GROMACS .gro file of C-alpha atoms in nm:
model
  255
    1MET     CA    1  -1.711   5.517   3.627
    2ALA     CA    2  -1.486   5.796   3.513
    3CYS     CA    3  -1.590   5.978   3.200
    4LEU     CA    4  -1.519   6.288   2.973
    5ARG     CA    5  -1.794   6.549   2.931
    6PHE     CA    6  -1.786   6.801   2.637
    7GLU     CA    7  -1.769   7.156   2.766
    8SER     CA    8  -1.719   7.313   2.419
    9GLU     CA    9  -2.011   7.439   2.210
   10LEU     CA   10  -1.936   7.152   1.976
   11ARG     CA   11  -2.111   6.848   2.109
   12GLN     CA   12  -2.175   7.019   2.450
   13GLY     CA   13  -2.299   6.785   2.724
   14GLU     CA   14  -2.203   6.469   2.542
   15ILE     CA   15  -2.029   6.205   2.777
   16ILE     CA   16  -1.763   5.958   2.686
   17PRO     CA   17  -1.734   5.688   2.937
   18LEU     CA   18  -1.376   5.587   3.003
   19ASP     CA   19  -1.460   5.220   3.007
   20SER     CA   20  -1.160   5.077   2.834
   21ASP     CA   21  -0.790   5.070   2.921
   22LYS     CA   22  -0.698   5.282   2.619
   23ILE     CA   23  -0.929   5.503   2.404
   24VAL     CA   24  -0.796   5.680   2.083
   25PHE     CA   25  -0.911   6.008   1.973
   26GLY     CA   26  -0.847   6.158   1.627
   27ARG     CA   27  -0.976   6.241   1.289
   28HIS     CA   28  -0.943   5.898   1.120
   29LYS     CA   29  -1.243   5.672   1.127
   30SER     CA   30  -1.028   5.398   1.295
   31CYS     CA   31  -1.025   5.598   1.609
   32ASP     CA   32  -1.241   5.505   1.904
   33ILE     CA   33  -1.374   5.869   1.923
   34VAL     CA   34  -1.366   6.040   1.583
   35PHE     CA   35  -1.322   6.418   1.548
   36PRO     CA   36  -1.343   6.479   1.173
   37TYR     CA   37  -1.210   6.834   1.183
   38PRO     CA   38  -0.911   6.974   0.991
   39THR     CA   39  -0.709   7.087   1.297
   40VAL     CA   40  -0.734   6.741   1.455
   41SER     CA   41  -0.470   6.485   1.355
   42ARG     CA   42  -0.558   6.140   1.240
   43GLN     CA   43  -0.454   5.988   1.570
   44HIS     CA   44  -0.442   6.285   1.797
   45PHE     CA   45  -0.415   6.149   2.146
   46PHE     CA   46  -0.536   5.866   2.370
   47ILE     CA   47  -0.650   5.824   2.720
   48GLU     CA   48  -0.485   5.541   2.908
   49ARG     CA   49  -0.604   5.370   3.235
   50ASN     CA   50  -0.326   5.224   3.446
   51GLY     CA   51  -0.354   5.127   3.812
   52GLY     CA   52  -0.673   5.317   3.860
   53LYS     CA   53  -0.536   5.630   3.723
   54PHE     CA   54  -0.601   5.795   3.384
   55PHE     CA   55  -0.337   5.943   3.163
   56VAL     CA   56  -0.365   6.160   2.845
   57VAL     CA   57  -0.091   6.087   2.586
   58ASP     CA   58  -0.043   6.308   2.276
   59GLN     CA   59   0.040   6.121   1.953
   60LYS     CA   60   0.276   6.374   1.806
   61SER     CA   61  -0.026   6.572   1.682
   62ASN     CA   62   0.036   6.875   1.458
   63ASN     CA   63  -0.161   7.123   1.667
   64GLY     CA   64  -0.117   6.979   2.018
   65THR     CA   65  -0.317   6.845   2.317
   66PHE     CA   66  -0.370   7.095   2.586
   67VAL     CA   67  -0.453   7.019   2.958
   68ASN     CA   68  -0.565   7.321   3.162
   69GLY     CA   69  -0.421   7.554   2.895
   70GLU     CA   70  -0.076   7.385   2.883
   71ARG     CA   71   0.049   7.188   2.584
   72VAL     CA   72   0.131   6.823   2.700
   73THR     CA   73   0.291   6.513   2.574
   74TRP     CA   74   0.196   6.296   2.868
   75ILE     CA   75   0.017   6.373   3.205
   76GLU     CA   76  -0.202   6.221   3.463
   77LEU     CA   77  -0.548   6.349   3.467
   78LYS     CA   78  -0.719   6.482   3.780
   79ASP     CA   79  -1.096   6.540   3.839
   80GLY     CA   80  -1.206   6.857   3.676
   81ASP     CA   81  -0.907   6.880   3.426
   82LEU     CA   82  -0.994   7.037   3.098
   83ILE     CA   83  -0.862   6.879   2.770
   84LYS     CA   84  -0.858   7.099   2.457
   85VAL     CA   85  -0.801   6.963   2.112
   86GLY     CA   86  -0.880   7.182   1.814
   87PRO     CA   87  -1.230   7.332   1.888
   88PHE     CA   88  -1.315   7.065   2.145
   89THR     CA   89  -1.290   7.098   2.520
   90LEU     CA   90  -1.351   6.790   2.736
   91LYS     CA   91  -1.379   6.788   3.119
   92MET     CA   92  -1.236   6.493   3.320
   93GLU     CA   93  -1.494   6.355   3.576
   94ILE     CA   94  -1.375   6.088   3.830
   95ALA     CA   95  -1.670   6.135   4.076
   96GLU     CA   96  -1.740   5.813   4.258
   97GLY     CA   97  -2.072   5.643   4.213
   98ARG     CA   98  -2.133   5.789   3.859
   99ASP     CA   99  -2.304   5.519   3.635
  100THR     CA  100  -2.218   5.547   3.281
  101SER     CA  101  -2.260   5.181   3.187
  102ALA     CA  102  -2.572   5.255   2.977
  103LEU     CA  103  -2.406   5.537   2.789
  104LYS     CA  104  -2.312   5.475   2.416
  105ARG     CA  105  -2.009   5.615   2.266
  106GLU     CA  106  -2.185   5.805   1.983
  107THR     CA  107  -1.938   5.946   1.743
  108PHE     CA  108  -1.981   6.217   1.495
  109LEU     CA  109  -1.988   5.958   1.220
  110ASP     CA  110  -2.281   5.797   1.382
  111LYS     CA  111  -2.467   6.130   1.379
  112LEU     CA  112  -2.352   6.201   1.018
  113ALA     CA  113  -2.487   5.865   0.887
  114THR     CA  114  -2.823   5.956   1.032
  115ILE     CA  115  -2.820   6.297   0.890
  116VAL     CA  116  -2.724   6.169   0.532
  117SER     CA  117  -2.976   5.894   0.543
  118GLU     CA  118  -3.260   6.138   0.606
  119GLU     CA  119  -3.161   6.333   0.282
  120GLU     CA  120  -3.290   6.655   0.434
  121PRO     CA  121  -3.114   7.011   0.440
  122LEU     CA  122  -2.870   7.031   0.723
  123PRO     CA  123  -2.984   7.293   0.991
  124ASP     CA  124  -2.745   7.526   1.133
  125SER     CA  125  -2.745   7.338   1.475
  126SER     CA  126  -2.667   6.988   1.317
  127ALA     CA  127  -2.365   6.793   1.409
  128ILE     CA  128  -2.200   6.840   1.079
  129ARG     CA  129  -2.233   7.205   1.081
  130GLN     CA  130  -2.068   7.203   1.421
  131MET     CA  131  -1.793   6.974   1.313
  132TYR     CA  132  -1.683   7.126   0.980
  133PRO     CA  133  -1.576   7.492   0.891
  134ARG     CA  134  -1.880   7.694   0.795
  135GLU     CA  135  -1.722   7.805   0.466
  136TYR     CA  136  -1.664   7.443   0.354
  137LEU     CA  137  -2.035   7.354   0.407
  138ALA     CA  138  -2.154   7.678   0.266
  139GLY     CA  139  -1.959   7.608  -0.040
  140ILE     CA  140  -2.111   7.262  -0.079
  141GLU     CA  141  -2.460   7.408  -0.051
  142HIS     CA  142  -2.398   7.676  -0.310
  143PHE     CA  143  -2.231   7.432  -0.541
  144ASN     CA  144  -2.513   7.172  -0.531
  145ALA     CA  145  -2.770   7.457  -0.582
  146GLY     CA  146  -2.591   7.565  -0.897
  147ARG     CA  147  -2.439   7.887  -0.758
  148PHE     CA  148  -2.079   7.805  -0.868
  149PHE     CA  149  -1.939   8.155  -0.822
  150GLU     CA  150  -2.073   8.173  -0.465
  151ALA     CA  151  -1.925   7.833  -0.392
  152HIS     CA  152  -1.583   7.954  -0.522
  153GLU     CA  153  -1.606   8.261  -0.297
  154SER     CA  154  -1.682   8.053   0.006
  155TRP     CA  155  -1.405   7.803  -0.038
  156GLU     CA  156  -1.149   8.070  -0.114
  157GLU     CA  157  -1.208   8.216   0.236
  158ILE     CA  158  -1.090   7.891   0.404
  159TRP     CA  159  -0.834   7.802   0.134
  160THR     CA  160  -0.625   8.102   0.208
  161ARG     CA  161  -0.571   7.977   0.572
  162SER     CA  162  -0.519   7.602   0.499
  163GLU     CA  163  -0.211   7.413   0.430
  164GLY     CA  164  -0.084   7.086   0.294
  165GLU     CA  165  -0.340   6.824   0.161
  166THR     CA  166  -0.632   7.033   0.289
  167LYS     CA  167  -0.522   7.332   0.085
  168LEU     CA  168  -0.497   7.114  -0.230
  169PHE     CA  169  -0.846   6.979  -0.152
  170TYR     CA  170  -1.000   7.328  -0.132
  171GLN     CA  171  -0.810   7.447  -0.433
  172THR     CA  172  -0.949   7.146  -0.637
  173LEU     CA  173  -1.315   7.241  -0.527
  174ILE     CA  174  -1.252   7.598  -0.624
  175GLN     CA  175  -1.132   7.516  -0.959
  176ALA     CA  176  -1.421   7.272  -1.018
  177ALA     CA  177  -1.662   7.553  -0.935
  178VAL     CA  178  -1.475   7.801  -1.164
  179ALA     CA  179  -1.473   7.543  -1.459
  180ILE     CA  180  -1.841   7.513  -1.450
  181HIS     CA  181  -1.895   7.888  -1.402
  182HIS     CA  182  -1.674   7.947  -1.723
  183PHE     CA  183  -1.892   7.690  -1.899
  184GLU     CA  184  -2.221   7.864  -1.806
  185ARG     CA  185  -2.083   8.190  -1.923
  186GLU     CA  186  -1.994   8.018  -2.262
  187ASN     CA  187  -1.621   8.073  -2.197
  188TYR     CA  188  -1.553   7.710  -2.331
  189ARG     CA  189  -1.178   7.763  -2.365
  190GLY     CA  190  -1.146   7.875  -1.995
  191ALA     CA  191  -1.366   7.592  -1.883
  192ARG     CA  192  -1.137   7.339  -2.069
  193GLY     CA  193  -0.831   7.494  -1.917
  194VAL     CA  194  -0.959   7.481  -1.546
  195TYR     CA  195  -1.103   7.136  -1.608
  196ARG     CA  196  -0.768   6.997  -1.682
  197ASN     CA  197  -0.625   7.149  -1.350
  198VAL     CA  198  -0.910   6.981  -1.164
  199ILE     CA  199  -0.844   6.637  -1.316
  200GLU     CA  200  -0.466   6.662  -1.255
  201LYS     CA  201  -0.532   6.730  -0.894
  202LEU     CA  202  -0.803   6.477  -0.800
  203PRO     CA  203  -0.580   6.164  -0.826
  204ALA     CA  204  -0.347   6.320  -0.557
  205LEU     CA  205  -0.638   6.322  -0.306
  206PRO     CA  206  -0.790   6.024  -0.126
  207SER     CA  207  -1.118   5.893  -0.255
  208VAL     CA  208  -1.296   6.042   0.065
  209PHE     CA  209  -1.187   6.374   0.212
  210LEU     CA  210  -1.355   6.548   0.496
  211SER     CA  211  -1.638   6.302   0.435
  212LEU     CA  212  -1.669   6.423   0.083
  213ASP     CA  213  -1.710   6.141  -0.186
  214LEU     CA  214  -1.426   6.252  -0.425
  215ALA     CA  215  -1.427   5.936  -0.632
  216ASP     CA  216  -1.794   5.983  -0.718
  217PHE     CA  217  -1.753   6.346  -0.780
  218SER     CA  218  -1.459   6.282  -1.010
  219ARG     CA  219  -1.674   6.049  -1.220
  220GLN     CA  220  -1.947   6.302  -1.242
  221PHE     CA  221  -1.712   6.590  -1.327
  222GLU     CA  222  -1.542   6.399  -1.607
  223SER     CA  223  -1.873   6.285  -1.742
  224PHE     CA  224  -2.022   6.636  -1.752
  225PHE     CA  225  -1.721   6.784  -1.948
  226ARG     CA  226  -1.660   6.483  -2.175
  227ASP     CA  227  -1.829   6.633  -2.486
  228LEU     CA  228  -1.678   6.972  -2.433
  229ILE     CA  229  -1.322   6.854  -2.410
  230GLU     CA  230  -1.326   6.623  -2.711
  231PRO     CA  231  -1.065   6.750  -2.952
  232GLY     CA  232  -1.207   6.998  -3.207
  233ASN     CA  233  -1.551   6.999  -3.045
  234ASP     CA  234  -1.644   7.360  -2.986
  235SER     CA  235  -2.014   7.276  -2.905
  236PRO     CA  236  -2.153   7.365  -2.563
  237ILE     CA  237  -2.288   7.103  -2.322
  238PRO     CA  238  -2.663   7.071  -2.350
  239ALA     CA  239  -2.832   7.308  -2.115
  240ASP     CA  240  -3.024   7.034  -1.960
  241ALA     CA  241  -2.717   6.837  -1.880
  242LEU     CA  242  -2.693   6.735  -1.508
  243ARG     CA  243  -2.425   6.936  -1.312
  244PRO     CA  244  -2.191   6.744  -1.083
  245THR     CA  245  -2.291   6.735  -0.707
  246LEU     CA  246  -2.095   6.691  -0.389
  247GLN     CA  247  -2.198   6.407  -0.168
  248LEU     CA  248  -2.109   6.385   0.207
  249LEU     CA  249  -2.059   6.035   0.335
  250ASP     CA  250  -2.034   5.878   0.690
  251THR     CA  251  -1.667   5.805   0.647
  252ASP     CA  252  -1.360   6.013   0.664
  253SER     CA  253  -1.027   5.895   0.514
  254ASN     CA  254  -0.821   6.216   0.491
  255GLY     CA  255  -0.475   6.197   0.593
   0.00000   0.00000   0.00000
């Protein structure tokens, strides 16, 4: 049976059996093979089997689908062809006699669910570290450890080269970290101002973005600042108040 083999460092060696007439690849969880990475479109491309031949069809993706270095819209795949999408490279293998019937199409979301359920720190070699930008993950680690200035610095690195909804997402995280940083430095006026910016932006984002539970974070964030933003209340939040944390989920609904 024909298959695709990952040649990129991300998911290297993993095999995807081409056992259906159509297999959709993209960032959205509805795809057959999920690549939750910012440079991959919601539905990026699909592989179609027709008359014993295989074709790759781009789905008007923002950053393109490349076969052997050439951007394509539609092309027949030959044995050994290399498909590149974002940071991923897959090699087409049509060797006769290959038995892939026992292989499972394990997506990144399968791996992420296992990682999250174990509730352990994510090692550098984990699937999630390979799939998402290092600055994004470093910022989450800093934020959850209470290092809000460092979180802000990490996310600013990637915010400057992002665009659209992703840029708004990073800006919201940056401002959330800044708001708490201001609070901890007893700059309550500054904390209130940046808090309002965050609360205005959160409704414009999906409840889950890049696997981050923004709905839960919004509840935590508002609860944490509730006493501070009451009109006429200049008292600081109690020192032992629980800071908001960022929780990664095994779903991805970003647009």
